[in-house]
mmCIF file of C-alpha atoms in Angstrom:
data_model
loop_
_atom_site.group_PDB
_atom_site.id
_atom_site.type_symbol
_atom_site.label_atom_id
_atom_site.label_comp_id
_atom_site.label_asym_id
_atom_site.label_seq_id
_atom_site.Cartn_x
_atom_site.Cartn_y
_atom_site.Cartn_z
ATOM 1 C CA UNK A 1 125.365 154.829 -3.129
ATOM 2 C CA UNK A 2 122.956 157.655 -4.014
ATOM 3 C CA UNK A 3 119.743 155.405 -4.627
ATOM 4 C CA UNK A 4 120.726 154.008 -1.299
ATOM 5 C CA UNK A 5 121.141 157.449 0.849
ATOM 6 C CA UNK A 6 118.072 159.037 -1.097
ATOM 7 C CA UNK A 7 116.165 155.372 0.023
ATOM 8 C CA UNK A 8 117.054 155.823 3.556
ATOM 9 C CA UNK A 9 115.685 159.714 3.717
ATOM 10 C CA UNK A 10 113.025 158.813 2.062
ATOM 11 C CA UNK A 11 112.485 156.076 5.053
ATOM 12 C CA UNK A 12 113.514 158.400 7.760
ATOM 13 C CA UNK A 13 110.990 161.348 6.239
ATOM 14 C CA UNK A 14 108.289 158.750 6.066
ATOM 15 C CA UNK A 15 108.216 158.125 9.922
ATOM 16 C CA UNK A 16 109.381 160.999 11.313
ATOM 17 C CA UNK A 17 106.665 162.646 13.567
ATOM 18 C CA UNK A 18 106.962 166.313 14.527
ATOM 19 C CA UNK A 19 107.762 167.380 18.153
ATOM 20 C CA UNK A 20 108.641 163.471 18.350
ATOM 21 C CA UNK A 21 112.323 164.311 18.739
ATOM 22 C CA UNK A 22 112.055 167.821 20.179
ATOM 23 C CA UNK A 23 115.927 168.917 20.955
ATOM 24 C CA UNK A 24 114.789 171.768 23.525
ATOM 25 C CA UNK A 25 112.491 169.335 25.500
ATOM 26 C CA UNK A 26 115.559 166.950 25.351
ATOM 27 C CA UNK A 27 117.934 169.349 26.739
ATOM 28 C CA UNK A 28 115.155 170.070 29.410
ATOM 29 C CA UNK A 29 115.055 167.421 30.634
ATOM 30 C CA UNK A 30 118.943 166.836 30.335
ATOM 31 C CA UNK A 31 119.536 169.884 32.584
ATOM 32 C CA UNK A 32 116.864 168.098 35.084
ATOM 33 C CA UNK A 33 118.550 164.919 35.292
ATOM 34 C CA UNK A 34 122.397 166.108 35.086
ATOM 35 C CA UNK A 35 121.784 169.558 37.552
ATOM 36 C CA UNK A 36 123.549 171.657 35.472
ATOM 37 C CA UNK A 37 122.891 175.176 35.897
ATOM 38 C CA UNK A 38 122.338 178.515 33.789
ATOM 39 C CA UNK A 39 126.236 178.746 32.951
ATOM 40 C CA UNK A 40 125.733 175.920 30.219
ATOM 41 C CA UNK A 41 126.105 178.567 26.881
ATOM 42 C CA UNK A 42 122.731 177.574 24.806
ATOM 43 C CA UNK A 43 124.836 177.280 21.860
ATOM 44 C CA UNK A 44 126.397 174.153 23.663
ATOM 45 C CA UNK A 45 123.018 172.823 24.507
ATOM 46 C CA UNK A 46 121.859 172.822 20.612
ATOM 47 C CA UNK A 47 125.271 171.389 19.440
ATOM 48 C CA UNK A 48 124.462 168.581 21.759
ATOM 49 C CA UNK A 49 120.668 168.513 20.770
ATOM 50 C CA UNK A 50 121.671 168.127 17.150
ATOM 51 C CA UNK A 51 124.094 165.549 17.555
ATOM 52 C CA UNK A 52 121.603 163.151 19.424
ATOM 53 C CA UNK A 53 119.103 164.097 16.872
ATOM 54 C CA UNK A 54 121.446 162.534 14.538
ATOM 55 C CA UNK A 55 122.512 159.765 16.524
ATOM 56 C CA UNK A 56 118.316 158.705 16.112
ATOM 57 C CA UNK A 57 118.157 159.603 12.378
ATOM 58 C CA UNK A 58 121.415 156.849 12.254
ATOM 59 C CA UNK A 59 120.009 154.556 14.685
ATOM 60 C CA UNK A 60 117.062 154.679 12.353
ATOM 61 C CA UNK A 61 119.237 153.597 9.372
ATOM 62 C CA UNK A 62 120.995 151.015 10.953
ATOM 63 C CA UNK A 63 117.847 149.488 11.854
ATOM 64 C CA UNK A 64 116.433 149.772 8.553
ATOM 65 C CA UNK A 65 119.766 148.824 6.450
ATOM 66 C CA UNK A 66 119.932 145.648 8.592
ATOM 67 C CA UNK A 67 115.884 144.496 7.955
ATOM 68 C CA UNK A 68 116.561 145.462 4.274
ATOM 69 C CA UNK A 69 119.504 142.724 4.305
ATOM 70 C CA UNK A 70 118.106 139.952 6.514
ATOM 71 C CA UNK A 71 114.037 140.053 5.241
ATOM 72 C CA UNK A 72 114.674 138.057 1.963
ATOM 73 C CA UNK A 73 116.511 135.322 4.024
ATOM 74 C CA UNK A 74 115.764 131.441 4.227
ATOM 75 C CA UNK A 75 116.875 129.828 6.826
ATOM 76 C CA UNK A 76 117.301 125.743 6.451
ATOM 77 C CA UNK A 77 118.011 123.522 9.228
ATOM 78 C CA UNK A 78 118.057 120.051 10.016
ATOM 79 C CA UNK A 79 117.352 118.294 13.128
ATOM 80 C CA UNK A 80 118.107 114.854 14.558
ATOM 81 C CA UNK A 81 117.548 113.150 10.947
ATOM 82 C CA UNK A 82 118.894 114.043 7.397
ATOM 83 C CA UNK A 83 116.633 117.272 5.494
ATOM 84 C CA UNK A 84 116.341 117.490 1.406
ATOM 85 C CA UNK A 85 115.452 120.708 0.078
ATOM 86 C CA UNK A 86 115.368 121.210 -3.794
ATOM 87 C CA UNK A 87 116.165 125.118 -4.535
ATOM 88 C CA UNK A 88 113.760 127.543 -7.052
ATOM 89 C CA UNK A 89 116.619 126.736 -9.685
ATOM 90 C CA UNK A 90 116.315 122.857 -9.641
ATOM 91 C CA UNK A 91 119.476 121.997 -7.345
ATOM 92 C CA UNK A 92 119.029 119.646 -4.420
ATOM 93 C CA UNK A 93 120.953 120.184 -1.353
ATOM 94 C CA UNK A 94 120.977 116.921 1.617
ATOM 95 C CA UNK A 95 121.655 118.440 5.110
ATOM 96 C CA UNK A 96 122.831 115.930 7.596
ATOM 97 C CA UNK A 97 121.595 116.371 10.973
ATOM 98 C CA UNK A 98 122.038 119.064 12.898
ATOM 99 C CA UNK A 99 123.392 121.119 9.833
ATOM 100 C CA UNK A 100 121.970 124.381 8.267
ATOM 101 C CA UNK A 101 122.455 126.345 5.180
ATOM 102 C CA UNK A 102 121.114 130.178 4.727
ATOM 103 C CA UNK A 103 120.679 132.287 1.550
ATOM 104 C CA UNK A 104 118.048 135.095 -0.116
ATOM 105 C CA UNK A 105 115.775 133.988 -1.995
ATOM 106 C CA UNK A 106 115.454 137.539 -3.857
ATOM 107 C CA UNK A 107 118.877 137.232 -4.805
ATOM 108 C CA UNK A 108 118.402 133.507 -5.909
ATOM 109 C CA UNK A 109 115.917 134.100 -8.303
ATOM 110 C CA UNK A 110 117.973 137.126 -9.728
ATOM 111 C CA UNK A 111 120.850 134.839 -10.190
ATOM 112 C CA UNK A 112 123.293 134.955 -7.351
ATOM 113 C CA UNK A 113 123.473 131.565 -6.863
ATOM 114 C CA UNK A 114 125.205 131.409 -3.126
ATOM 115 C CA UNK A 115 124.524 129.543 0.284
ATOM 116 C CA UNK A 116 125.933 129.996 3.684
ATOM 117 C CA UNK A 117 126.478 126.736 5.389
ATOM 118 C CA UNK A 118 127.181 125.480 8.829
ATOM 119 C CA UNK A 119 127.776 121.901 9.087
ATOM 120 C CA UNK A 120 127.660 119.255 6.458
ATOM 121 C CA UNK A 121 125.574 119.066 3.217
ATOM 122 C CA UNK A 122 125.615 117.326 -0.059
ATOM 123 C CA UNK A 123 124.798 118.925 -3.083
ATOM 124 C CA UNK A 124 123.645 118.474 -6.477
ATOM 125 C CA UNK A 125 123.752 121.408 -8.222
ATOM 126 C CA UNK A 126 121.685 121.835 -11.478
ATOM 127 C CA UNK A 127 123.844 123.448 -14.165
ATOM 128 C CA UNK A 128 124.112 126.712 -15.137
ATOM 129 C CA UNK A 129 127.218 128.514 -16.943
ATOM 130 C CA UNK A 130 125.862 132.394 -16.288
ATOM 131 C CA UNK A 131 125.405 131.953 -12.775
ATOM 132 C CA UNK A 132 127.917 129.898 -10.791
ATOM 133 C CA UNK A 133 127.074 128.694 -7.594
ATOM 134 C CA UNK A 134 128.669 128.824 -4.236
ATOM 135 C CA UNK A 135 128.835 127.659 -0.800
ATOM 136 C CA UNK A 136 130.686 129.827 1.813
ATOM 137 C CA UNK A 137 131.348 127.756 5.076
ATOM 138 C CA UNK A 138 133.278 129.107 8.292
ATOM 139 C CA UNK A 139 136.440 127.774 6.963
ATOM 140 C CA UNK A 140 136.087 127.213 3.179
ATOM 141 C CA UNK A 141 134.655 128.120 0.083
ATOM 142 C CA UNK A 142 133.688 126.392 -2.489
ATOM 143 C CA UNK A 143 132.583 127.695 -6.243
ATOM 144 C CA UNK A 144 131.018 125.387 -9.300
ATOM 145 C CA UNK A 145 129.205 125.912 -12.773
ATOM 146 C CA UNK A 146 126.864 122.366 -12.069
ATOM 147 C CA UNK A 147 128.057 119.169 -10.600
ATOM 148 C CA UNK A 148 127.351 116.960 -7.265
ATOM 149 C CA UNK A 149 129.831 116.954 -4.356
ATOM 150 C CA UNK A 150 130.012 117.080 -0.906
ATOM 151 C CA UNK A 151 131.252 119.967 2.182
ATOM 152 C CA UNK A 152 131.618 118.505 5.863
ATOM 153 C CA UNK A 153 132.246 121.613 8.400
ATOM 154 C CA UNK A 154 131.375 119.244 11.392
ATOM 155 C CA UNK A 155 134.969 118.805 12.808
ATOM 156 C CA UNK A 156 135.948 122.286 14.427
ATOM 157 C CA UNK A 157 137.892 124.822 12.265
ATOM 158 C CA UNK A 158 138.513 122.033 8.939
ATOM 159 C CA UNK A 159 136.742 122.206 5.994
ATOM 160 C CA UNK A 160 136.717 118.940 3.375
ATOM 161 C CA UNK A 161 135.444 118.856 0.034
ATOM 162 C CA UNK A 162 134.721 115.712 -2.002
ATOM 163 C CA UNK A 163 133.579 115.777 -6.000
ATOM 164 C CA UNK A 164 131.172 112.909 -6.787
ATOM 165 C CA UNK A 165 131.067 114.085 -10.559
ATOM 166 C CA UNK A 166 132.131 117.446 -12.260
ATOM 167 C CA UNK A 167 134.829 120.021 -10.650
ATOM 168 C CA UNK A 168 134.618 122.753 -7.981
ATOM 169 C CA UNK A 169 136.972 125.246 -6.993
ATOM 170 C CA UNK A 170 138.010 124.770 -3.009
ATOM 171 C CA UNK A 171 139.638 127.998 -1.285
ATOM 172 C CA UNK A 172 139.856 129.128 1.896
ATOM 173 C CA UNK A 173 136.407 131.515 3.089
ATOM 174 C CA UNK A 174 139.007 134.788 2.736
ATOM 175 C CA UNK A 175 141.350 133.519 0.475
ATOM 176 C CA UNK A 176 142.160 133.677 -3.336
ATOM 177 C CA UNK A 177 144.558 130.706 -3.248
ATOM 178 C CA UNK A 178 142.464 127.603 -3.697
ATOM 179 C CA UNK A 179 142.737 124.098 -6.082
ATOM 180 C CA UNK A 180 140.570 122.555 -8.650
ATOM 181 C CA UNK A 181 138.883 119.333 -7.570
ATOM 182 C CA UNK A 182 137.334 116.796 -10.409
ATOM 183 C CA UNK A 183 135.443 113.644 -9.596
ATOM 184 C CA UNK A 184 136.772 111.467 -6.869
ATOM 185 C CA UNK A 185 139.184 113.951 -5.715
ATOM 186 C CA UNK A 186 138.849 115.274 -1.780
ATOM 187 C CA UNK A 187 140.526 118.106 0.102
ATOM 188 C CA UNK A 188 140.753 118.976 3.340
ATOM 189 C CA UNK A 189 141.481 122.729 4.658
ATOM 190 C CA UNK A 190 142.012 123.854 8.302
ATOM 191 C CA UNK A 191 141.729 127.375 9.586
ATOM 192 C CA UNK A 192 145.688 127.884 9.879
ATOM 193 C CA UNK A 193 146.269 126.523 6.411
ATOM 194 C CA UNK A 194 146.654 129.052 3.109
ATOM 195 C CA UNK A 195 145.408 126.946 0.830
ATOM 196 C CA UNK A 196 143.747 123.461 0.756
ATOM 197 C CA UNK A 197 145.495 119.863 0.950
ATOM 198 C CA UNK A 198 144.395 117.818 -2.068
ATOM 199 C CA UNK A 199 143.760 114.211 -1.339
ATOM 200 C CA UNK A 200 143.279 112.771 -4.613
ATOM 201 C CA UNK A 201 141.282 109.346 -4.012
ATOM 202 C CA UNK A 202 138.198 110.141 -1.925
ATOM 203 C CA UNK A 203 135.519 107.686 -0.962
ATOM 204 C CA UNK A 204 132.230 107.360 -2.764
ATOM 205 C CA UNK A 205 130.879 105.930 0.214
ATOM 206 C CA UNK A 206 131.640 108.842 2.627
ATOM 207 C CA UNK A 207 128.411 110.410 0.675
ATOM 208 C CA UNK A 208 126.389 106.487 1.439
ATOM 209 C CA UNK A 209 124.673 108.785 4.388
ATOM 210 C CA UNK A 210 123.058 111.258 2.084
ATOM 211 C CA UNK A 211 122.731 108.665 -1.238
ATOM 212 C CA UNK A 212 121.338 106.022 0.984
ATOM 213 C CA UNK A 213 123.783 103.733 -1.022
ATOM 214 C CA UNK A 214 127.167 101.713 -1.062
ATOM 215 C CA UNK A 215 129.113 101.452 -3.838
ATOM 216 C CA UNK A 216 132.053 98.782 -4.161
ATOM 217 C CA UNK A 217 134.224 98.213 -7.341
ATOM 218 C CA UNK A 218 136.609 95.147 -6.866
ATOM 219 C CA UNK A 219 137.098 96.706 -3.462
ATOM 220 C CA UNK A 220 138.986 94.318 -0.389
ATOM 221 C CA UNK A 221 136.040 93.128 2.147
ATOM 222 C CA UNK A 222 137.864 94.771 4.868
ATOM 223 C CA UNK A 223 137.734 97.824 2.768
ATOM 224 C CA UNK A 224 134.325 97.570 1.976
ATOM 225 C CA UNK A 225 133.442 96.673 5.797
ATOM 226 C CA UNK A 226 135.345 99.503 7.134
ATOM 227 C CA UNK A 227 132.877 101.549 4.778
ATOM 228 C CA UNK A 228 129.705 100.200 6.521
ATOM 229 C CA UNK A 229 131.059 99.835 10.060
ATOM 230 C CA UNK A 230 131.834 103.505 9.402
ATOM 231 C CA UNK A 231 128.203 103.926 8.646
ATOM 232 C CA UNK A 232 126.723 102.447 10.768
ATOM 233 C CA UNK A 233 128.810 102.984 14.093
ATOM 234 C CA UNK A 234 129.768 99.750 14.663
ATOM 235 C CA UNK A 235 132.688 97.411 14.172
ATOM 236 C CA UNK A 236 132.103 94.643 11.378
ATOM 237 C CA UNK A 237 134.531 91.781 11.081
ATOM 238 C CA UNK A 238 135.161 89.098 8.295
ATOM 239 C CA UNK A 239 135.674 85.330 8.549
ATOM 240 C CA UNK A 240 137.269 85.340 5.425
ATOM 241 C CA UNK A 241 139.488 88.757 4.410
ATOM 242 C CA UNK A 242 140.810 87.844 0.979
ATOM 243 C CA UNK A 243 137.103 88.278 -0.874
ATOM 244 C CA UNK A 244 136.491 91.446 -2.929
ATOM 245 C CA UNK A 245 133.525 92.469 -3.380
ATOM 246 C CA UNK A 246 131.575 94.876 -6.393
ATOM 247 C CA UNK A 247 127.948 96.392 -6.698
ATOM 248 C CA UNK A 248 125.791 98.739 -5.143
ATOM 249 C CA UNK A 249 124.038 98.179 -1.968
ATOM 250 C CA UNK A 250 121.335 99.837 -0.222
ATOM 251 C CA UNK A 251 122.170 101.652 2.945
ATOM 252 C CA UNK A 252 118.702 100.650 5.061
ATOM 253 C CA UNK A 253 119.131 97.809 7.468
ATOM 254 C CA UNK A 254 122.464 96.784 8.543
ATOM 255 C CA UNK A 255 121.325 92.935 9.044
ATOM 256 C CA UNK A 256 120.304 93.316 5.223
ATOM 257 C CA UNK A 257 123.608 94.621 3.999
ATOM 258 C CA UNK A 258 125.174 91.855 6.214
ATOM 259 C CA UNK A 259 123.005 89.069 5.065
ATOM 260 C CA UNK A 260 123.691 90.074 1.626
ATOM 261 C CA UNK A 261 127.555 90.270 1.871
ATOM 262 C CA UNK A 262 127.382 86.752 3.391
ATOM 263 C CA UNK A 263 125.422 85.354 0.908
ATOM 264 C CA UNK A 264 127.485 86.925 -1.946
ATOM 265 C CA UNK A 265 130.429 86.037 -1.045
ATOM 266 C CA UNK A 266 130.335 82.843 0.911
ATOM 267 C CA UNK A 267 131.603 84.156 4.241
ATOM 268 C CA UNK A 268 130.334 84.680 8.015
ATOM 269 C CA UNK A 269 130.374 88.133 9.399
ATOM 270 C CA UNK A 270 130.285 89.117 12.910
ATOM 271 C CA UNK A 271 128.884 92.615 14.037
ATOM 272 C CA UNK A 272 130.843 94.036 17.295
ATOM 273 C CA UNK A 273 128.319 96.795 19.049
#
């Protein structure tokens, strides 16, 4: 706290410019504007001179204090379309659109490993035991050592988590009261709620938008089509409903994924706009 007050003199000393902030001329021209007369005790008068010579001096510090604490920023946003930025320690974070994640890049490269993020993001976070990292949300917060998951803010005061591989802990932004989530696992919090509702079998392809690809295991076509409709904001339909289907597909062209399913699995589909 001393380093900090002695760094803010030093600041204050540095620009200060005699005459500048001249309390007599300031009560001068107070008398002008306000009319008061000769009955005002100077003793008053300097009182008030000092204290609006130190309302500058803190006015000054405020000023400073916040431009020491937002220079070292980075700002990240995303637009209409999906954004990848890799991070100075090797982590990759996928923002979908209209999304944005903020942190200092001093403090990065000293160690504290954090983000602020507004709106959905996927993350793959390179591994390092020392310096945990951490995403703080408007609802949630989420803390991890190294692993790749998955925090969707979109929907209005709810925060969900999903693990693709590894284990995060999920609390509330405020709160101390949170679960541990492992690979597949999903929770959803809402602003009213203490402490996060675990839903243990997430969706691999709820992350197809940031991958770029669809993963089935023995999974029911409708399943699997509810997946891609999902995707791509339509509604798919099968001929034939008792197929499963297994693999990885690529998420580019919806008439490609179609065709392929088709093909695959011996069955017609019909896309509803």
């Amino acid at each position: 706290m001393k380093d900090i007050e002695e760094e803010y003199l030093t600041f204050v000393v540095r620009h200060y410019k005699a005459h500048k902030y001249d309390p007599n001329k300031a009560f001068k021209k107070f008398k002008k504007i306000t009319g008061s007369n000769n009955n005002i005790k100077h003793k008053t008068l300097r009182i008030i001179s000092v204290a609006a010579s130190i309302a500058i001096i803190i006015g000054v510090l405020i000023v400073y204090n916040y431009y020491e604490k937002t220079k070292n920023l980075i700002v990240v946003a995303s637009a209409g379309q999906c954004k990848t930025v890799k991070l100075e320690d090797g982590s990759k974070i996928i923002l979908s659109p209209y999304s944005s994640f903020t942190y200092n890049i001093v403090e990065m490269e000293k160690g504290d490993r954090s983000v602020k993020l507004i709106g959905k993001a996927f993350f793959s976070i390179h591994h390092d035991e020392k310096h945990p990292f951490s995403v703080d949300g408007k609802v949630g917060k989420v803390k991890i050592l190294g692993t790749v998951f998955q925090v969707d803010e979109q929907n209005k005061n709810t925060s969900t988590v999903y693990v693709v591989s590894g284990k995060v802990y999920f609390s509330g932004l405020n709160s101390n009261k949170g679960v541990l989530l492992t690979k597949g696992m999903k929770a959803t919090l809402t602003g009213n709620k203490r402490k996060p509702l675990i839903v243990s079998s997430g969706n691999i392809n709820q992350t197809a938008w940031a991958t770029g690809v669809f993963k089935f295991n023995n999974t029911p076509i409708n399943e699997a089509l509810g997946d891609i409709s999902e995707y791509y904001h339509v509604n798919i339909i099968a001929s034939d409903t008792t197929k499963c289907i297994s693999g990885e597909f690529e998420a580019t062209n919806m008439n490609d994924v179609v065709d392929l399913l088709e093909s695959t699995l011996g069955i017609k589909i019909q896309i509803n706009k």
